[in-house]
Amino acid sequence: MIFLPMEIIKKKRNGFPLTSEEINFFIQSYTKSQIPDYQMSALLMAIYFRGMNNEETLALTKSMLHSGITVDLSSVPGFKVDKHSTGGVGDKTSLILGPIVAAAGLPVPMISGRGLGHTGGTLDKLESIPGFNTQLSLEDFRKNVLEKKICFIGQTQEICPADKKIYALRDVTATIESLPLICASIISKKMAEGIDGLVLDVKFGSGAFMKELSDAESLAQNLMSIARGYGKKVVALLTNMNQPLGRFAGNSLEVEECVSILKNETSQDPVEARMVNETRELSLILSAHMIHLSGQTSSIDEAYSRAEKVLISGKAYEKFLELCQIHSGNLSLLPRPEHQLAVVSSQKGYINSMNTEAIGVAGLLLKAGRAKASDVIEPTAGVEFHKKVGDSVSIGEKIFTIYGKDPGLFASAQVKLLESLSISLQKTAAEPLIKKILS
Ligand code: URA
């Protein structure tokens, strides 16, 4: 059936639900470049403001999933499991939990994304390792999942081509924070990768796309119900993004943090050790849920011990090195930032809150992410965190360190970072990392 794109845009703009035929026409035509970016941008903005009902969200997800093919992993034995996060700042757990779960014996096929808005993306982090190629063929993807139990790729012309194009467009048109668009983007990728189970890390708070816990919970419920409709086992963890996760945000810096965890290194500096431990802990908990979904353990605690044992044994690090090898990445050449700047406090008191989105925007100003689709990422750019919510600060004490190649970008990032903080004389208690588990 043929429709006029502007009629569909107008219908959604005016708040009416679209039929599955209209949605499918728009998505398939856009994927084949028969509808231009400007019309898709207009529809995305209309969806952003008007939302979609459950039927529309499901139709959008199906259409995006069927814009490409689904990987057939039936020849790979075992329970194939993945994790997907809805996006955060310093959220690097995939690089740790993928190797842990694969080393624990479960196949982990991962179709990941790039940075989106102020949040980082797994592919960008991995590509900061010189030579790391995320553009493997589907045949290589299947072979690696079969033989090595792990492989990371992005959306391709074959898998989720609609998400490949729409994701990049949403990134630069301020149309990310929309429940139906996030749902369709995540589920289309995850259902295409041939998994049996999925762990969802749904972020809430100032650095998440869903600022309110209740919105994050409805996103989680929607994601779970669509994934279950496809016959997948699924669990969702609602995790805190009211502050960045871990010690660093920025691509090669985050890889360094992950490598230190995988190598079981512990910093002598208690602040560094505490920051890194946040990442380690969340990675282990998510790994435990991935293992537990497979039905191989009788409790989450048992699955956690299994994940931790694999990490402590060094097998997860070996798996990470193997992963670098299959993707042609040379970890020994991981670039180091050329310049750095300490950002210090001009006030005395306690960190009351952190606007994590503003911290992500500081990363964008440093070129750790893209402000427009054609931007090239500086892999070493990013921020180190010395303080988190509830910590005391004195005048002149370091709160952040900015890293990168171009010190000319540091001043505006510094302003943004300082603006992101609220410091008061009263101590605020830090919130727990995991708020709720929906299973
Ligand atoms: N992650 C995705 O893959 N898509 C979104 O829309 C948001 C987070």
PDB file of N, CA, C and O in Angstrom, residues 170-235:
ATOM      1  N   ARG A 170      18.106  10.159  15.408  1.00  0.00           N
ATOM      2  CA  ARG A 170      17.608  10.568  16.736  1.00  0.00           C
ATOM      3  C   ARG A 170      18.711  11.234  17.547  1.00  0.00           C
ATOM      4  O   ARG A 170      18.472  12.161  18.312  1.00  0.00           O
ATOM      5  N   ASP A 171      19.936  10.725  17.365  1.00  0.00           N
ATOM      6  CA  ASP A 171      21.077  11.236  18.121  1.00  0.00           C
ATOM      7  C   ASP A 171      21.270  12.735  17.911  1.00  0.00           C
ATOM      8  O   ASP A 171      21.704  13.442  18.805  1.00  0.00           O
ATOM      9  N   VAL A 172      20.940  13.222  16.713  1.00  0.00           N
ATOM     10  CA  VAL A 172      21.245  14.630  16.392  1.00  0.00           C
ATOM     11  C   VAL A 172      19.984  15.474  16.189  1.00  0.00           C
ATOM     12  O   VAL A 172      20.062  16.616  15.766  1.00  0.00           O
ATOM     13  N   THR A 173      18.803  14.908  16.495  1.00  0.00           N
ATOM     14  CA  THR A 173      17.580  15.697  16.317  1.00  0.00           C
ATOM     15  C   THR A 173      16.773  15.812  17.620  1.00  0.00           C
ATOM     16  O   THR A 173      15.583  16.145  17.585  1.00  0.00           O
ATOM     17  N   ALA A 174      17.428  15.535  18.746  1.00  0.00           N
ATOM     18  CA  ALA A 174      16.772  15.672  20.065  1.00  0.00           C
ATOM     19  C   ALA A 174      15.482  14.860  20.136  1.00  0.00           C
ATOM     20  O   ALA A 174      14.461  15.327  20.637  1.00  0.00           O
ATOM     21  N   THR A 175      15.525  13.636  19.622  1.00  0.00           N
ATOM     22  CA  THR A 175      14.323  12.790  19.649  1.00  0.00           C
ATOM     23  C   THR A 175      14.627  11.432  20.299  1.00  0.00           C
ATOM     24  O   THR A 175      14.071  10.408  19.909  1.00  0.00           O
ATOM     25  N   ILE A 176      15.521  11.467  21.269  1.00  0.00           N
ATOM     26  CA  ILE A 176      15.914  10.195  21.888  1.00  0.00           C
ATOM     27  C   ILE A 176      14.949   9.786  23.001  1.00  0.00           C
ATOM     28  O   ILE A 176      14.516   8.637  23.071  1.00  0.00           O
ATOM     29  N   GLU A 177      14.579  10.741  23.844  1.00  0.00           N
ATOM     30  CA  GLU A 177      13.882  10.395  25.094  1.00  0.00           C
ATOM     31  C   GLU A 177      12.412  10.090  24.862  1.00  0.00           C
ATOM     32  O   GLU A 177      11.533  10.798  25.338  1.00  0.00           O
ATOM     33  N   SER A 178      12.138   9.054  24.132  1.00  0.00           N
ATOM     34  CA  SER A 178      10.757   8.697  23.819  1.00  0.00           C
ATOM     35  C   SER A 178      10.585   7.203  24.063  1.00  0.00           C
ATOM     36  O   SER A 178      11.338   6.390  23.506  1.00  0.00           O
ATOM     37  N   LEU A 179       9.606   6.864  24.911  1.00  0.00           N
ATOM     38  CA  LEU A 179       9.424   5.448  25.280  1.00  0.00           C
ATOM     39  C   LEU A 179       9.243   4.543  24.052  1.00  0.00           C
ATOM     40  O   LEU A 179       9.963   3.549  23.917  1.00  0.00           O
ATOM     41  N   PRO A 180       8.326   4.851  23.113  1.00  0.00           N
ATOM     42  CA  PRO A 180       8.179   3.935  21.974  1.00  0.00           C
ATOM     43  C   PRO A 180       9.428   3.853  21.098  1.00  0.00           C
ATOM     44  O   PRO A 180       9.764   2.762  20.595  1.00  0.00           O
ATOM     45  N   LEU A 181      10.139   4.982  20.951  1.00  0.00           N
ATOM     46  CA  LEU A 181      11.341   4.953  20.100  1.00  0.00           C
ATOM     47  C   LEU A 181      12.456   4.147  20.765  1.00  0.00           C
ATOM     48  O   LEU A 181      13.179   3.391  20.098  1.00  0.00           O
ATOM     49  N   ILE A 182      12.600   4.283  22.079  1.00  0.00           N
ATOM     50  CA  ILE A 182      13.633   3.506  22.791  1.00  0.00           C
ATOM     51  C   ILE A 182      13.282   2.019  22.745  1.00  0.00           C
ATOM     52  O   ILE A 182      14.123   1.167  22.458  1.00  0.00           O
ATOM     53  N   CYS A 183      12.008   1.731  23.015  1.00  0.00           N
ATOM     54  CA  CYS A 183      11.550   0.328  23.013  1.00  0.00           C
ATOM     55  C   CYS A 183      11.832  -0.338  21.669  1.00  0.00           C
ATOM     56  O   CYS A 183      12.416  -1.426  21.607  1.00  0.00           O
ATOM     57  N   ALA A 184      11.409   0.324  20.598  1.00  0.00           N
ATOM     58  CA  ALA A 184      11.556  -0.275  19.265  1.00  0.00           C
ATOM     59  C   ALA A 184      13.028  -0.422  18.908  1.00  0.00           C
ATOM     60  O   ALA A 184      13.453  -1.436  18.332  1.00  0.00           O
ATOM     61  N   SER A 185      13.838   0.575  19.285  1.00  0.00           N
ATOM     62  CA  SER A 185      15.261   0.531  18.961  1.00  0.00           C
ATOM     63  C   SER A 185      15.933  -0.649  19.675  1.00  0.00           C
ATOM     64  O   SER A 185      16.674  -1.436  19.067  1.00  0.00           O
ATOM     65  N   ILE A 186      15.670  -0.775  20.969  1.00  0.00           N
ATOM     66  CA  ILE A 186      16.345  -1.832  21.744  1.00  0.00           C
ATOM     67  C   ILE A 186      15.833  -3.210  21.333  1.00  0.00           C
ATOM     68  O   ILE A 186      16.615  -4.116  21.017  1.00  0.00           O
ATOM     69  N   ILE A 187      14.517  -3.363  21.309  1.00  0.00           N
ATOM     70  CA  ILE A 187      13.981  -4.705  21.069  1.00  0.00           C
ATOM     71  C   ILE A 187      14.275  -5.177  19.641  1.00  0.00           C
ATOM     72  O   ILE A 187      14.578  -6.353  19.418  1.00  0.00           O
ATOM     73  N   SER A 188      14.242  -4.270  18.672  1.00  0.00           N
ATOM     74  CA  SER A 188      14.522  -4.729  17.294  1.00  0.00           C
ATOM     75  C   SER A 188      15.946  -5.283  17.214  1.00  0.00           C
ATOM     76  O   SER A 188      16.182  -6.311  16.576  1.00  0.00           O
ATOM     77  N   LYS A 189      16.901  -4.609  17.877  1.00  0.00           N
ATOM     78  CA  LYS A 189      18.288  -5.119  17.859  1.00  0.00           C
ATOM     79  C   LYS A 189      18.392  -6.444  18.601  1.00  0.00           C
ATOM     80  O   LYS A 189      19.017  -7.393  18.147  1.00  0.00           O
ATOM     81  N   LYS A 190      17.762  -6.485  19.777  1.00  0.00           N
ATOM     82  CA  LYS A 190      17.935  -7.670  20.622  1.00  0.00           C
ATOM     83  C   LYS A 190      17.228  -8.907  20.057  1.00  0.00           C
ATOM     84  O   LYS A 190      17.708 -10.018  20.205  1.00  0.00           O
ATOM     85  N   MET A 191      16.082  -8.702  19.411  1.00  0.00           N
ATOM     86  CA  MET A 191      15.370  -9.857  18.848  1.00  0.00           C
ATOM     87  C   MET A 191      16.051 -10.341  17.562  1.00  0.00           C
ATOM     88  O   MET A 191      15.830 -11.460  17.130  1.00  0.00           O
ATOM     89  N   ALA A 192      16.864  -9.465  16.961  1.00  0.00           N
ATOM     90  CA  ALA A 192      17.542  -9.869  15.711  1.00  0.00           C
ATOM     91  C   ALA A 192      18.781 -10.709  15.984  1.00  0.00           C
ATOM     92  O   ALA A 192      19.307 -11.352  15.081  1.00  0.00           O
ATOM     93  N   GLU A 193      19.253 -10.720  17.240  1.00  0.00           N
ATOM     94  CA  GLU A 193      20.564 -11.346  17.458  1.00  0.00           C
ATOM     95  C   GLU A 193      20.503 -12.822  17.878  1.00  0.00           C
ATOM     96  O   GLU A 193      21.522 -13.411  18.190  1.00  0.00           O
ATOM     97  N   GLY A 194      19.305 -13.381  17.868  1.00  0.00           N
ATOM     98  CA  GLY A 194      19.191 -14.824  18.084  1.00  0.00           C
ATOM     99  C   GLY A 194      19.377 -15.270  19.522  1.00  0.00           C
ATOM    100  O   GLY A 194      19.864 -16.382  19.773  1.00  0.00           O
ATOM    101  N   ILE A 195      18.976 -14.438  20.488  1.00  0.00           N
ATOM    102  CA  ILE A 195      19.164 -14.793  21.902  1.00  0.00           C
ATOM    103  C   ILE A 195      17.980 -15.596  22.457  1.00  0.00           C
ATOM    104  O   ILE A 195      16.887 -15.576  21.902  1.00  0.00           O
ATOM    105  N   ASP A 196      18.242 -16.239  23.610  1.00  0.00           N
ATOM    106  CA  ASP A 196      17.169 -16.914  24.355  1.00  0.00           C
ATOM    107  C   ASP A 196      16.745 -16.071  25.551  1.00  0.00           C
ATOM    108  O   ASP A 196      15.612 -16.172  26.013  1.00  0.00           O
ATOM    109  N   GLY A 197      17.680 -15.288  26.085  1.00  0.00           N
ATOM    110  CA  GLY A 197      17.383 -14.508  27.285  1.00  0.00           C
ATOM    111  C   GLY A 197      18.008 -13.126  27.212  1.00  0.00           C
ATOM    112  O   GLY A 197      19.023 -12.918  26.538  1.00  0.00           O
ATOM    113  N   LEU A 198      17.381 -12.185  27.934  1.00  0.00           N
ATOM    114  CA  LEU A 198      17.844 -10.800  27.891  1.00  0.00           C
ATOM    115  C   LEU A 198      17.747 -10.171  29.281  1.00  0.00           C
ATOM    116  O   LEU A 198      16.704 -10.252  29.937  1.00  0.00           O
ATOM    117  N   VAL A 199      18.848  -9.540  29.707  1.00  0.00           N
ATOM    118  CA  VAL A 199      18.831  -8.765  30.950  1.00  0.00           C
ATOM    119  C   VAL A 199      18.821  -7.293  30.554  1.00  0.00           C
ATOM    120  O   VAL A 199      19.662  -6.855  29.768  1.00  0.00           O
ATOM    121  N   LEU A 200      17.841  -6.567  31.084  1.00  0.00           N
ATOM    122  CA  LEU A 200      17.721  -5.148  30.745  1.00  0.00           C
ATOM    123  C   LEU A 200      18.204  -4.305  31.914  1.00  0.00           C
ATOM    124  O   LEU A 200      17.766  -4.523  33.059  1.00  0.00           O
ATOM    125  N   ASP A 201      19.113  -3.388  31.630  1.00  0.00           N
ATOM    126  CA  ASP A 201      19.558  -2.441  32.651  1.00  0.00           C
ATOM    127  C   ASP A 201      18.883  -1.114  32.313  1.00  0.00           C
ATOM    128  O   ASP A 201      19.330  -0.377  31.436  1.00  0.00           O
ATOM    129  N   VAL A 202      17.769  -0.864  32.992  1.00  0.00           N
ATOM    130  CA  VAL A 202      16.971   0.328  32.679  1.00  0.00           C
ATOM    131  C   VAL A 202      17.353   1.439  33.659  1.00  0.00           C
ATOM    132  O   VAL A 202      17.163   1.316  34.863  1.00  0.00           O
ATOM    133  N   LYS A 203      17.926   2.481  33.098  1.00  0.00           N
ATOM    134  CA  LYS A 203      18.457   3.563  33.932  1.00  0.00           C
ATOM    135  C   LYS A 203      17.381   4.601  34.247  1.00  0.00           C
ATOM    136  O   LYS A 203      16.552   4.911  33.386  1.00  0.00           O
ATOM    137  N   PHE A 204      17.448   5.152  35.439  1.00  0.00           N
ATOM    138  CA  PHE A 204      16.589   6.300  35.774  1.00  0.00           C
ATOM    139  C   PHE A 204      17.463   7.364  36.441  1.00  0.00           C
ATOM    140  O   PHE A 204      18.536   7.055  36.953  1.00  0.00           O
ATOM    141  N   GLY A 205      16.996   8.610  36.403  1.00  0.00           N
ATOM    142  CA  GLY A 205      17.738   9.675  37.079  1.00  0.00           C
ATOM    143  C   GLY A 205      18.260  10.709  36.105  1.00  0.00           C
ATOM    144  O   GLY A 205      18.000  10.644  34.899  1.00  0.00           O
ATOM    145  N   SER A 206      19.045  11.642  36.628  1.00  0.00           N
ATOM    146  CA  SER A 206      19.429  12.827  35.846  1.00  0.00           C
ATOM    147  C   SER A 206      20.256  12.501  34.602  1.00  0.00           C
ATOM    148  O   SER A 206      20.272  13.290  33.661  1.00  0.00           O
ATOM    149  N   GLY A 207      20.936  11.353  34.591  1.00  0.00           N
ATOM    150  CA  GLY A 207      21.749  11.023  33.416  1.00  0.00           C
ATOM    151  C   GLY A 207      21.084  10.027  32.500  1.00  0.00           C
ATOM    152  O   GLY A 207      21.663   9.594  31.496  1.00  0.00           O
ATOM    153  N   ALA A 208      19.847   9.629  32.835  1.00  0.00           N
ATOM    154  CA  ALA A 208      19.142   8.632  32.021  1.00  0.00           C
ATOM    155  C   ALA A 208      18.202   9.340  31.054  1.00  0.00           C
ATOM    156  O   ALA A 208      17.911  10.526  31.218  1.00  0.00           O
ATOM    157  N   PHE A 209      17.714   8.614  30.055  1.00  0.00           N
ATOM    158  CA  PHE A 209      16.704   9.214  29.178  1.00  0.00           C
ATOM    159  C   PHE A 209      15.374   9.326  29.924  1.00  0.00           C
ATOM    160  O   PHE A 209      14.571  10.197  29.640  1.00  0.00           O
ATOM    161  N   MET A 210      15.140   8.411  30.864  1.00  0.00           N
ATOM    162  CA  MET A 210      13.948   8.488  31.703  1.00  0.00           C
ATOM    163  C   MET A 210      14.392   9.048  33.058  1.00  0.00           C
ATOM    164  O   MET A 210      15.067   8.359  33.821  1.00  0.00           O
ATOM    165  N   LYS A 211      14.047  10.286  33.316  1.00  0.00           N
ATOM    166  CA  LYS A 211      14.541  10.940  34.536  1.00  0.00           C
ATOM    167  C   LYS A 211      13.818  10.391  35.779  1.00  0.00           C
ATOM    168  O   LYS A 211      14.396  10.306  36.847  1.00  0.00           O
ATOM    169  N   GLU A 212      12.528  10.076  35.616  1.00  0.00           N
ATOM    170  CA  GLU A 212      11.728   9.628  36.758  1.00  0.00           C
ATOM    171  C   GLU A 212      11.728   8.109  36.839  1.00  0.00           C
ATOM    172  O   GLU A 212      11.596   7.422  35.813  1.00  0.00           O
ATOM    173  N   LEU A 213      11.783   7.616  38.079  1.00  0.00           N
ATOM    174  CA  LEU A 213      11.759   6.169  38.296  1.00  0.00           C
ATOM    175  C   LEU A 213      10.498   5.555  37.674  1.00  0.00           C
ATOM    176  O   LEU A 213      10.545   4.492  37.047  1.00  0.00           O
ATOM    177  N   SER A 214       9.347   6.253  37.827  1.00  0.00           N
ATOM    178  CA  SER A 214       8.088   5.684  37.311  1.00  0.00           C
ATOM    179  C   SER A 214       8.128   5.549  35.778  1.00  0.00           C
ATOM    180  O   SER A 214       7.623   4.580  35.221  1.00  0.00           O
ATOM    181  N   ASP A 215       8.759   6.515  35.085  1.00  0.00           N
ATOM    182  CA  ASP A 215       8.871   6.416  33.619  1.00  0.00           C
ATOM    183  C   ASP A 215       9.809   5.268  33.232  1.00  0.00           C
ATOM    184  O   ASP A 215       9.566   4.541  32.270  1.00  0.00           O
ATOM    185  N   ALA A 216      10.895   5.138  34.000  1.00  0.00           N
ATOM    186  CA  ALA A 216      11.840   4.046  33.716  1.00  0.00           C
ATOM    187  C   ALA A 216      11.145   2.704  33.927  1.00  0.00           C
ATOM    188  O   ALA A 216      11.334   1.753  33.167  1.00  0.00           O
ATOM    189  N   GLU A 217      10.295   2.657  34.956  1.00  0.00           N
ATOM    190  CA  GLU A 217       9.594   1.405  35.237  1.00  0.00           C
ATOM    191  C   GLU A 217       8.615   1.088  34.107  1.00  0.00           C
ATOM    192  O   GLU A 217       8.508  -0.063  33.688  1.00  0.00           O
ATOM    193  N   SER A 218       7.933   2.112  33.598  1.00  0.00           N
ATOM    194  CA  SER A 218       7.027   1.760  32.481  1.00  0.00           C
ATOM    195  C   SER A 218       7.813   1.388  31.231  1.00  0.00           C
ATOM    196  O   SER A 218       7.381   0.503  30.486  1.00  0.00           O
ATOM    197  N   LEU A 219       8.978   2.012  31.022  1.00  0.00           N
ATOM    198  CA  LEU A 219       9.822   1.576  29.889  1.00  0.00           C
ATOM    199  C   LEU A 219      10.219   0.102  30.086  1.00  0.00           C
ATOM    200  O   LEU A 219      10.115  -0.707  29.164  1.00  0.00           O
ATOM    201  N   ALA A 220      10.636  -0.230  31.317  1.00  0.00           N
ATOM    202  CA  ALA A 220      11.046  -1.612  31.603  1.00  0.00           C
ATOM    203  C   ALA A 220       9.892  -2.585  31.350  1.00  0.00           C
ATOM    204  O   ALA A 220      10.075  -3.635  30.722  1.00  0.00           O
ATOM    205  N   GLN A 221       8.691  -2.213  31.815  1.00  0.00           N
ATOM    206  CA  GLN A 221       7.525  -3.104  31.632  1.00  0.00           C
ATOM    207  C   GLN A 221       7.233  -3.305  30.142  1.00  0.00           C
ATOM    208  O   GLN A 221       6.957  -4.410  29.698  1.00  0.00           O
ATOM    209  N   ASN A 222       7.314  -2.206  29.372  1.00  0.00           N
ATOM    210  CA  ASN A 222       7.077  -2.297  27.932  1.00  0.00           C
ATOM    211  C   ASN A 222       8.118  -3.181  27.248  1.00  0.00           C
ATOM    212  O   ASN A 222       7.786  -4.035  26.432  1.00  0.00           O
ATOM    213  N   LEU A 223       9.386  -2.948  27.599  1.00  0.00           N
ATOM    214  CA  LEU A 223      10.472  -3.739  26.985  1.00  0.00           C
ATOM    215  C   LEU A 223      10.287  -5.217  27.310  1.00  0.00           C
ATOM    216  O   LEU A 223      10.422  -6.092  26.443  1.00  0.00           O
ATOM    217  N   MET A 224       9.951  -5.480  28.582  1.00  0.00           N
ATOM    218  CA  MET A 224       9.810  -6.879  29.008  1.00  0.00           C
ATOM    219  C   MET A 224       8.627  -7.535  28.304  1.00  0.00           C
ATOM    220  O   MET A 224       8.718  -8.683  27.863  1.00  0.00           O
ATOM    221  N   SER A 225       7.526  -6.793  28.211  1.00  0.00           N
ATOM    222  CA  SER A 225       6.349  -7.442  27.637  1.00  0.00           C
ATOM    223  C   SER A 225       6.559  -7.729  26.143  1.00  0.00           C
ATOM    224  O   SER A 225       6.173  -8.786  25.650  1.00  0.00           O
ATOM    225  N   ILE A 226       7.250  -6.823  25.426  1.00  0.00           N
ATOM    226  CA  ILE A 226       7.503  -7.110  23.996  1.00  0.00           C
ATOM    227  C   ILE A 226       8.484  -8.281  23.868  1.00  0.00           C
ATOM    228  O   ILE A 226       8.279  -9.187  23.063  1.00  0.00           O
ATOM    229  N   ALA A 227       9.548  -8.269  24.690  1.00  0.00           N
ATOM    230  CA  ALA A 227      10.543  -9.359  24.596  1.00  0.00           C
ATOM    231  C   ALA A 227       9.891 -10.705  24.918  1.00  0.00           C
ATOM    232  O   ALA A 227      10.157 -11.719  24.268  1.00  0.00           O
ATOM    233  N   ARG A 228       9.003 -10.720  25.921  1.00  0.00           N
ATOM    234  CA  ARG A 228       8.302 -11.971  26.279  1.00  0.00           C
ATOM    235  C   ARG A 228       7.393 -12.411  25.146  1.00  0.00           C
ATOM    236  O   ARG A 228       7.256 -13.611  24.882  1.00  0.00           O
ATOM    237  N   GLY A 229       6.782 -11.425  24.470  1.00  0.00           N
ATOM    238  CA  GLY A 229       5.933 -11.742  23.312  1.00  0.00           C
ATOM    239  C   GLY A 229       6.712 -12.489  22.236  1.00  0.00           C
ATOM    240  O   GLY A 229       6.145 -13.240  21.451  1.00  0.00           O
ATOM    241  N   TYR A 230       8.024 -12.253  22.195  1.00  0.00           N
ATOM    242  CA  TYR A 230       8.881 -12.967  21.234  1.00  0.00           C
ATOM    243  C   TYR A 230       9.427 -14.265  21.838  1.00  0.00           C
ATOM    244  O   TYR A 230      10.325 -14.882  21.273  1.00  0.00           O
ATOM    245  N   GLY A 231       8.927 -14.623  23.022  1.00  0.00           N
ATOM    246  CA  GLY A 231       9.314 -15.904  23.629  1.00  0.00           C
ATOM    247  C   GLY A 231      10.656 -15.872  24.343  1.00  0.00           C
ATOM    248  O   GLY A 231      11.266 -16.919  24.559  1.00  0.00           O
ATOM    249  N   LYS A 232      11.132 -14.689  24.711  1.00  0.00           N
ATOM    250  CA  LYS A 232      12.439 -14.599  25.385  1.00  0.00           C
ATOM    251  C   LYS A 232      12.253 -14.548  26.896  1.00  0.00           C
ATOM    252  O   LYS A 232      11.267 -13.984  27.393  1.00  0.00           O
ATOM    253  N   LYS A 233      13.249 -15.125  27.626  1.00  0.00           N
ATOM    254  CA  LYS A 233      13.261 -14.964  29.082  1.00  0.00           C
ATOM    255  C   LYS A 233      13.887 -13.603  29.370  1.00  0.00           C
ATOM    256  O   LYS A 233      14.913 -13.254  28.759  1.00  0.00           O
ATOM    257  N   VAL A 234      13.276 -12.849  30.257  1.00  0.00           N
ATOM    258  CA  VAL A 234      13.773 -11.486  30.434  1.00  0.00           C
ATOM    259  C   VAL A 234      13.644 -11.020  31.881  1.00  0.00           C
ATOM    260  O   VAL A 234      12.719 -11.412  32.596  1.00  0.00           O
ATOM    261  N   VAL A 235      14.619 -10.232  32.317  1.00  0.00           N
ATOM    262  CA  VAL A 235      14.572  -9.615  33.634  1.00  0.00           C
ATOM    263  C   VAL A 235      15.062  -8.170  33.464  1.00  0.00           C
ATOM    264  O   VAL A 235      15.884  -7.898  32.589  1.00  0.00           O
TER     265      VAL A 235
END
